[in-house]
XYZ file of N, CA and C in Angstrom:
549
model
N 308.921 107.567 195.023
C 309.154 108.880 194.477
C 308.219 109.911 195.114
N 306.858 109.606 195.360
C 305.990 110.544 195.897
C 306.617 111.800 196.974
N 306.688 111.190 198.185
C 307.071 112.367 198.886
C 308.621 112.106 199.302
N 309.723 110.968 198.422
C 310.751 110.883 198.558
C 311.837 112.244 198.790
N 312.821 111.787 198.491
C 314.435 113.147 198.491
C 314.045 113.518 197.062
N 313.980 112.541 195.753
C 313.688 113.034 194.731
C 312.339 114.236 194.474
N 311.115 113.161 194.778
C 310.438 113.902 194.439
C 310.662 115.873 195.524
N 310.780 115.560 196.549
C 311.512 116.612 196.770
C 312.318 117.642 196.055
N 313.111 116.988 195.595
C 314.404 118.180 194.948
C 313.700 118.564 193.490
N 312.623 117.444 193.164
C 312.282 118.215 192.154
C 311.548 119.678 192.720
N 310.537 119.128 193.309
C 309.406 119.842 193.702
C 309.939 121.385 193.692
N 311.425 121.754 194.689
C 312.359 122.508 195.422
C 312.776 123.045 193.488
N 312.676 122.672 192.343
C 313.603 123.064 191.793
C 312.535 123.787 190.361
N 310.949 123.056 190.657
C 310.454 123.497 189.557
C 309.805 125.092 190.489
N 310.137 124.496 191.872
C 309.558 126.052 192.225
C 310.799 127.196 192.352
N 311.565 127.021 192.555
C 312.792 128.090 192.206
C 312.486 128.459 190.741
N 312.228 127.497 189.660
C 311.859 128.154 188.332
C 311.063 128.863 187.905
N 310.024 128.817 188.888
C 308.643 129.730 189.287
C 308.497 130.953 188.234
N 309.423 132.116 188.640
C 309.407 133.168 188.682
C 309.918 133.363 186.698
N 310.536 132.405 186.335
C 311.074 132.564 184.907
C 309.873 131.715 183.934
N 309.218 130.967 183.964
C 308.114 130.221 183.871
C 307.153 130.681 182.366
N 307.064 132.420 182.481
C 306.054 133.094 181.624
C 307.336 133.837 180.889
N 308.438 133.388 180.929
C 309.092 134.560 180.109
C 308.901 134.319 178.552
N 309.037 135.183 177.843
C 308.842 134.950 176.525
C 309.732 133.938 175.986
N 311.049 133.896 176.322
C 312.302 133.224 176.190
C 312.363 131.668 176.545
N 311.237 131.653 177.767
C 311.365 129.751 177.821
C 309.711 129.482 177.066
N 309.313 130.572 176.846
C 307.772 129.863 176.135
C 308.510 130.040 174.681
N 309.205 130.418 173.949
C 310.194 130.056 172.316
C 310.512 128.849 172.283
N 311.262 128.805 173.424
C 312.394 127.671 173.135
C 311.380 126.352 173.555
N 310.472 126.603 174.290
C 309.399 125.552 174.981
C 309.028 124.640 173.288
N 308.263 125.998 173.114
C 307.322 125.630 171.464
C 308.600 125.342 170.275
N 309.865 125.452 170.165
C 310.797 125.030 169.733
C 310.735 123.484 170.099
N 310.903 123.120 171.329
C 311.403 121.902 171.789
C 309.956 120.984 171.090
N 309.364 121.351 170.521
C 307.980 120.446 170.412
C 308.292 119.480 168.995
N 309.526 119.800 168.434
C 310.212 119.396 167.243
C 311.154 118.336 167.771
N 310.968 117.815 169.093
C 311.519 116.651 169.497
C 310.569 115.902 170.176
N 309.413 116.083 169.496
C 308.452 115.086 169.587
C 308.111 114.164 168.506
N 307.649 113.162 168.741
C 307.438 112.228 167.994
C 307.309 112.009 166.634
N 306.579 112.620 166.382
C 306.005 113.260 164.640
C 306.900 113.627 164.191
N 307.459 114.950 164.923
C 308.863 115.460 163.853
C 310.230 114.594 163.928
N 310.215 113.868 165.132
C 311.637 113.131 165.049
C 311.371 111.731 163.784
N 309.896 111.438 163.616
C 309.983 110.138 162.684
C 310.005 110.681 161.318
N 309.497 112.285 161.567
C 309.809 112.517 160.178
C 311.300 112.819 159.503
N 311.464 113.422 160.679
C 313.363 114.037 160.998
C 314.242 112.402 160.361
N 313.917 111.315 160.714
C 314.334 110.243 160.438
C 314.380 109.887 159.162
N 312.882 109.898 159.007
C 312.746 109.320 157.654
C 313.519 110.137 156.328
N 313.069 111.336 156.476
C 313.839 112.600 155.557
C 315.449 112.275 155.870
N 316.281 112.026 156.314
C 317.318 111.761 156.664
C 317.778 110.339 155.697
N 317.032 109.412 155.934
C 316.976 108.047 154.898
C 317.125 108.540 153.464
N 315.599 108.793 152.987
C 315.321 109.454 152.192
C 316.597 110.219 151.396
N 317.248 111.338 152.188
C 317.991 111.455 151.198
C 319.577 111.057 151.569
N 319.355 110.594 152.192
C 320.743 109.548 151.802
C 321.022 108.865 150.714
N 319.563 107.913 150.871
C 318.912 107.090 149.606
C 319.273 108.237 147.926
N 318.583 108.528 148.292
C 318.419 109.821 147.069
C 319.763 110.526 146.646
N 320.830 110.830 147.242
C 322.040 111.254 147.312
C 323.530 110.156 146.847
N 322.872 109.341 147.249
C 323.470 107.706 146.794
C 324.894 107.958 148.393
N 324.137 108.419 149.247
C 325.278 108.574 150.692
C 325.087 107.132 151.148
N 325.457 106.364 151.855
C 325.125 105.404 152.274
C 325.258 105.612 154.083
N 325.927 106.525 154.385
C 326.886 107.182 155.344
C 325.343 107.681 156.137
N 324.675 108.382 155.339
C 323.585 109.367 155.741
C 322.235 108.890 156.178
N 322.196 107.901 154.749
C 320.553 106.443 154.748
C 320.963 106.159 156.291
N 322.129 105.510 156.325
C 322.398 104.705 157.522
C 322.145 105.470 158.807
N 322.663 107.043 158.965
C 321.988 108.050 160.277
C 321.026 107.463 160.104
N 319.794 107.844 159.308
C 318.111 108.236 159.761
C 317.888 106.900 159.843
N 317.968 105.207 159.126
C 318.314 103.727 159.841
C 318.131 103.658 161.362
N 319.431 104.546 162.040
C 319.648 104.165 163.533
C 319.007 104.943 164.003
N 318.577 107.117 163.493
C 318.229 107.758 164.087
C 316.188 107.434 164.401
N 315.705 106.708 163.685
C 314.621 105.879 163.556
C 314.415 104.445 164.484
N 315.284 103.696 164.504
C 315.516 102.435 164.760
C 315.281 102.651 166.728
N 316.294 103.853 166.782
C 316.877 104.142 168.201
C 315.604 105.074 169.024
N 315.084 105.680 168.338
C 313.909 106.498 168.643
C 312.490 105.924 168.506
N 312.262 105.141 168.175
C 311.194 104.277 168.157
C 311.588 103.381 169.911
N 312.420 102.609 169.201
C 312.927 102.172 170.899
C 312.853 102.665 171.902
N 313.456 104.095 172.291
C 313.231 104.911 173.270
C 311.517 105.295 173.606
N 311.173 105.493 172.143
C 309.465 105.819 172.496
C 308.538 104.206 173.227
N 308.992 103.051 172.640
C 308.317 101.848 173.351
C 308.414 101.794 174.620
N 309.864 102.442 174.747
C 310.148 102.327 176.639
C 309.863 103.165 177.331
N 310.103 104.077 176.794
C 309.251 105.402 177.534
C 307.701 105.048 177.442
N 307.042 104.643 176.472
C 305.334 104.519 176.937
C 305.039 103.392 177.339
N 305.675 102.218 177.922
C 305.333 101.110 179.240
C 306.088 101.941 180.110
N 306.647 102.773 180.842
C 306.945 103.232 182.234
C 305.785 104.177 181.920
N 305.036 105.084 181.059
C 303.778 105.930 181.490
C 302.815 105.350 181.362
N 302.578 103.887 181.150
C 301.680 103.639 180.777
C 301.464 102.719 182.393
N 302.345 102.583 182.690
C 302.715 101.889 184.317
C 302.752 102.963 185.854
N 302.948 104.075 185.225
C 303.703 104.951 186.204
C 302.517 106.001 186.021
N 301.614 106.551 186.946
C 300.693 107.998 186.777
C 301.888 108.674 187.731
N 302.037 110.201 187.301
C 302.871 110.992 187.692
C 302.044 111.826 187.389
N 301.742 113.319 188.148
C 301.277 114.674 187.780
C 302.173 115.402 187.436
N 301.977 115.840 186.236
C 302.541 116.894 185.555
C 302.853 118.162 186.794
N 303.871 119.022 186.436
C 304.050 120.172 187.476
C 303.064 120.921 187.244
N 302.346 121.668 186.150
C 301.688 121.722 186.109
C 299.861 122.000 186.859
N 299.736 120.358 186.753
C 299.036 120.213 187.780
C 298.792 120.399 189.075
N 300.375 119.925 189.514
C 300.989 119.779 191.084
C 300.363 120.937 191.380
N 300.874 122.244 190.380
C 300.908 123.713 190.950
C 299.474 124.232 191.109
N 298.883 123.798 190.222
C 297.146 124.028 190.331
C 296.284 123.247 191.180
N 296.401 121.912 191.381
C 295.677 121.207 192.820
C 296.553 120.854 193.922
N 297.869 121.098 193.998
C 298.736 120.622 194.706
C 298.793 119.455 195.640
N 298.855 118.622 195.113
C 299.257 117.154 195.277
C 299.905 116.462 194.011
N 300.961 115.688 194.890
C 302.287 114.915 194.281
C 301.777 113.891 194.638
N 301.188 112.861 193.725
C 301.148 111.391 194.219
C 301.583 110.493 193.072
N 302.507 109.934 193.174
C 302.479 109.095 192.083
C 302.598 107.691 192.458
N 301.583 107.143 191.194
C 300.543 106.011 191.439
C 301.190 105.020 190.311
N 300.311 104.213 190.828
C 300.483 102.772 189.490
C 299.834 103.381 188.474
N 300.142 103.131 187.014
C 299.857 103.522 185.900
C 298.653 102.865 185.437
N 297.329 104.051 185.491
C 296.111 103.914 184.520
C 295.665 104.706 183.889
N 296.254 105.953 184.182
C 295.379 106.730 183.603
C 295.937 106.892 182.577
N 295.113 107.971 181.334
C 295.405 108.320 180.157
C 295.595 109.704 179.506
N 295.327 110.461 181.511
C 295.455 111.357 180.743
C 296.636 111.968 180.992
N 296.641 112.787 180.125
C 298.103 113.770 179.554
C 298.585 114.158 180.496
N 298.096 114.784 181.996
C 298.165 115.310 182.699
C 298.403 114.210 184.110
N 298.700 113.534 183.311
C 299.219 112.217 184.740
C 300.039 111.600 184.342
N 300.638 112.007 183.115
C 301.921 111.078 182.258
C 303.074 111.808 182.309
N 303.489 112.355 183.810
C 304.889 113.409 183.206
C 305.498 112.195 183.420
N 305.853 111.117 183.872
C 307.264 110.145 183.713
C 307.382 109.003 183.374
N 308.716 108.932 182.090
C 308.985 109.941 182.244
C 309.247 110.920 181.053
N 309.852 111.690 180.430
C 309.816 112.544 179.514
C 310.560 111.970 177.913
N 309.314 112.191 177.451
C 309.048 111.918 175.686
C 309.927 112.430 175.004
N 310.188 113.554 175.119
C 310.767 114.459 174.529
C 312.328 114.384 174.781
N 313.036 114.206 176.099
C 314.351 114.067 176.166
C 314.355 112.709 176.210
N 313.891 111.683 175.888
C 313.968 110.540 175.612
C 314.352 110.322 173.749
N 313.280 111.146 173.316
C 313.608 111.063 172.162
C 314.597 111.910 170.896
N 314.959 112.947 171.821
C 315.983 114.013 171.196
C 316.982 113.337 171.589
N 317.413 112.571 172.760
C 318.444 112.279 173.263
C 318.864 110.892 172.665
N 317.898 110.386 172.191
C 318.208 108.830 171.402
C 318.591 109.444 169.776
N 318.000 109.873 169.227
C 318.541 110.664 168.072
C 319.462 111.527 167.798
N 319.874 112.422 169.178
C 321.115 112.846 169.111
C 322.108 112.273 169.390
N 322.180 110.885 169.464
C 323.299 110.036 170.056
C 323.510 109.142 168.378
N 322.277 109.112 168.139
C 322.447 108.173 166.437
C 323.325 108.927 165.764
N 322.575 110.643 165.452
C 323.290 111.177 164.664
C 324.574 111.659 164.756
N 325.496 111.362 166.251
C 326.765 111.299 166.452
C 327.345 109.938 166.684
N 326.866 108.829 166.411
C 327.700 107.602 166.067
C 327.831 107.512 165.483
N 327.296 108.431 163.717
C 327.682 108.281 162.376
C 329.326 109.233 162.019
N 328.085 110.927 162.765
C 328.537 111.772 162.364
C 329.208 112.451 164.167
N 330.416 112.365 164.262
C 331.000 112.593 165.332
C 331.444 114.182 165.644
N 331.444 114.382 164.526
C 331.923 115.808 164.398
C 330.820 116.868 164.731
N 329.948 116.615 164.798
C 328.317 117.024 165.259
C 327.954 117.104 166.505
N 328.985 116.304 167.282
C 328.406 116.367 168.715
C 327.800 117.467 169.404
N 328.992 118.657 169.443
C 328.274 119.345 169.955
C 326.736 120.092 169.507
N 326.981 120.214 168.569
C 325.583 120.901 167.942
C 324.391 119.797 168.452
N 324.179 118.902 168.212
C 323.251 117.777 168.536
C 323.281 116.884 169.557
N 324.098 117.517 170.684
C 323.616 117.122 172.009
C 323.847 118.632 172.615
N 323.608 119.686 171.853
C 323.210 120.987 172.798
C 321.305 121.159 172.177
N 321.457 120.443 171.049
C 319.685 120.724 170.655
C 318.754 119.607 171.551
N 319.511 118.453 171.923
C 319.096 117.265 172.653
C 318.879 118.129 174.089
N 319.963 118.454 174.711
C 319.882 118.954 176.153
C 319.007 120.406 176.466
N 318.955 120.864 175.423
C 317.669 122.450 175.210
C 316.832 121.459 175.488
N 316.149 120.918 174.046
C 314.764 120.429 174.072
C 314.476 119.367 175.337
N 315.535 118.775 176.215
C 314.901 118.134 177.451
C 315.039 118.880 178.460
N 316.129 120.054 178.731
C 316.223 121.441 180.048
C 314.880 122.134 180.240
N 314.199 122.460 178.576
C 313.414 123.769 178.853
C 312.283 122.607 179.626
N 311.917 121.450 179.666
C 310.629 120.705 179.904
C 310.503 120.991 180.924
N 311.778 121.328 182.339
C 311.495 121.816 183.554
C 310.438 123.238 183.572
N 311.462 124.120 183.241
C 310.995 125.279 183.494
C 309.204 125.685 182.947
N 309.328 124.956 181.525
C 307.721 125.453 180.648
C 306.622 124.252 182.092
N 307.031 123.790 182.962
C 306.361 122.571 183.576
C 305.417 121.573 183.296
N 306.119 121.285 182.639
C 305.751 119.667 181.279
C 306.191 118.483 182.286
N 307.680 118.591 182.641
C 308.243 117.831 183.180
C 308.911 117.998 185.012
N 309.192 116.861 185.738
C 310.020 117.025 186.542
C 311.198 116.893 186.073
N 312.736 117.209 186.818
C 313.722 117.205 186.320
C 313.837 115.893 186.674
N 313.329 114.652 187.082
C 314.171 113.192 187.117
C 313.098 112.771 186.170
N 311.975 113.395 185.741
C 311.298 112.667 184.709
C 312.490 113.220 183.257
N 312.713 114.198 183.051
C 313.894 114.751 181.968
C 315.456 113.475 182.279
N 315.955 113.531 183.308
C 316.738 112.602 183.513
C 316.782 111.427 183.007
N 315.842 110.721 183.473
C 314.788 109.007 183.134
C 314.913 109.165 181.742
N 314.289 110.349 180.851
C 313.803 110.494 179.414
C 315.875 110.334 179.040
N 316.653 110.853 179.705
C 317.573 111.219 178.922
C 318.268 109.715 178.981
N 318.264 108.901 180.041
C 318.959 107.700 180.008
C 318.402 106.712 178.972
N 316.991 106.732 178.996
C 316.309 105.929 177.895
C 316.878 106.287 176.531
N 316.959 107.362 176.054
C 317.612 107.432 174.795
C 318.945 107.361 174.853
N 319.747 107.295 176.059
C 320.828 106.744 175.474
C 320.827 105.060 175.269
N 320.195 104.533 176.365
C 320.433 102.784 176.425
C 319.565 102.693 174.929
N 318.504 103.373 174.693
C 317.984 102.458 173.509
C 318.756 102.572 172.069
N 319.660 104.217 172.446
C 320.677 103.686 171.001
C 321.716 102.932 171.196
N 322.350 102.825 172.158
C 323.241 101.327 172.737
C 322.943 100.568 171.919
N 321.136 99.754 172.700
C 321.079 98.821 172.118
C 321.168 98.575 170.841
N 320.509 100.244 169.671
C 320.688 99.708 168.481
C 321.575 99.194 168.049
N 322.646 100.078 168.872
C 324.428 100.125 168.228
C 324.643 98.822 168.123
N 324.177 97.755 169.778
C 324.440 96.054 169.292
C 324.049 95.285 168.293
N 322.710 96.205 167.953
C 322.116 94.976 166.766
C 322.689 95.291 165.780
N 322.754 96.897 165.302
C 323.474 97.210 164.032
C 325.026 96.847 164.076
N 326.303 96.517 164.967
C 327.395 96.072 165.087
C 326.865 94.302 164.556
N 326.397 94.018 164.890
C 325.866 92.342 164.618
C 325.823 91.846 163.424
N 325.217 92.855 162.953
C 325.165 92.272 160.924
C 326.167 92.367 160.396
């Protein structure tokens, strides 16, 4: 990936974004997207159970079940590839400029862009909450595809680290889908 075609086209694409970067409009939606992080998606889950439970839905318990089940998953797999993989944040790139990505040791924040947390985990939860609820799609895979798009531009992410994040949440609700089809 280092000085590959990929890392290339990223490189080529977070700098075309350059110029939009400080707008007020991707720093909203940036600090928006931070609600598809971890904390709020387990809470997003649990509250979802909760009142299913509470509602006597069984329909609903069962979303926040998979939307939990599937997002936990996505988060295990996503943190052995960063925990394997040092990547510099764009970020960084843009402030010391060097792209190297290394075997995974470090810890810090700033060497963990791949690949992305965030469309890993909006994207595994927006796939739960449309295997229940189908009629939702669009709404909850346009909040899935915001909260992993803006990661380019705010430069959190590369766009194949957003990619990577987005395939992981789909295979890890797959997989739930097999275990929960099983019982």
């Amino acid at each position: 990936m280092g000085e590959g075609l990929i890392a290339s086209l990223d490189l080529t694409v977070v700098g075309a974004l350059e110029p939009y970067c400080d707008h007020p409009a991707i720093k909203a939606v940036g600090k928006a997207s931070e609600l598809a992080d971890q904390p709020p998606l387990i809470a997003a889950s649990l509250a979802t159970v909760a009142a299913g439970l509470l509602a006597r839905r069984p329909r609903l318990a069962r979303t926040g079940v998979r939307m939990l089940a599937s997002h936990l998953l996505a988060t295990g797999i996503k943190t052995l590839l960063k925990d394997n993989i040092d990547r510099p944040r764009p970020k960084k790139v843009e402030r010391e400029g060097e792209h190297a990505v290394e075997p995974g040791k470090s810890k810090d924040g700033e060497e963990r862009s791949f690949p992305s947390g965030h469309s890993a985990g909006a994207t595994a939860v927006a796939r739960s909450v449309v295997r229940e609820y189908p009629g939702g799609a669009g709404a909850a895979y346009a909040l899935a595809a915001t909260a992993s798009a803006i990661q380019v531009p705010r430069k959190a992410h590369f766009p194949s680290d957003v990619v990577v994040g987005v395939v992981i949440g789909l295979v890890s609700e797959a997989l739930v889908e097999l275990v929960l089809r099983r019982r």
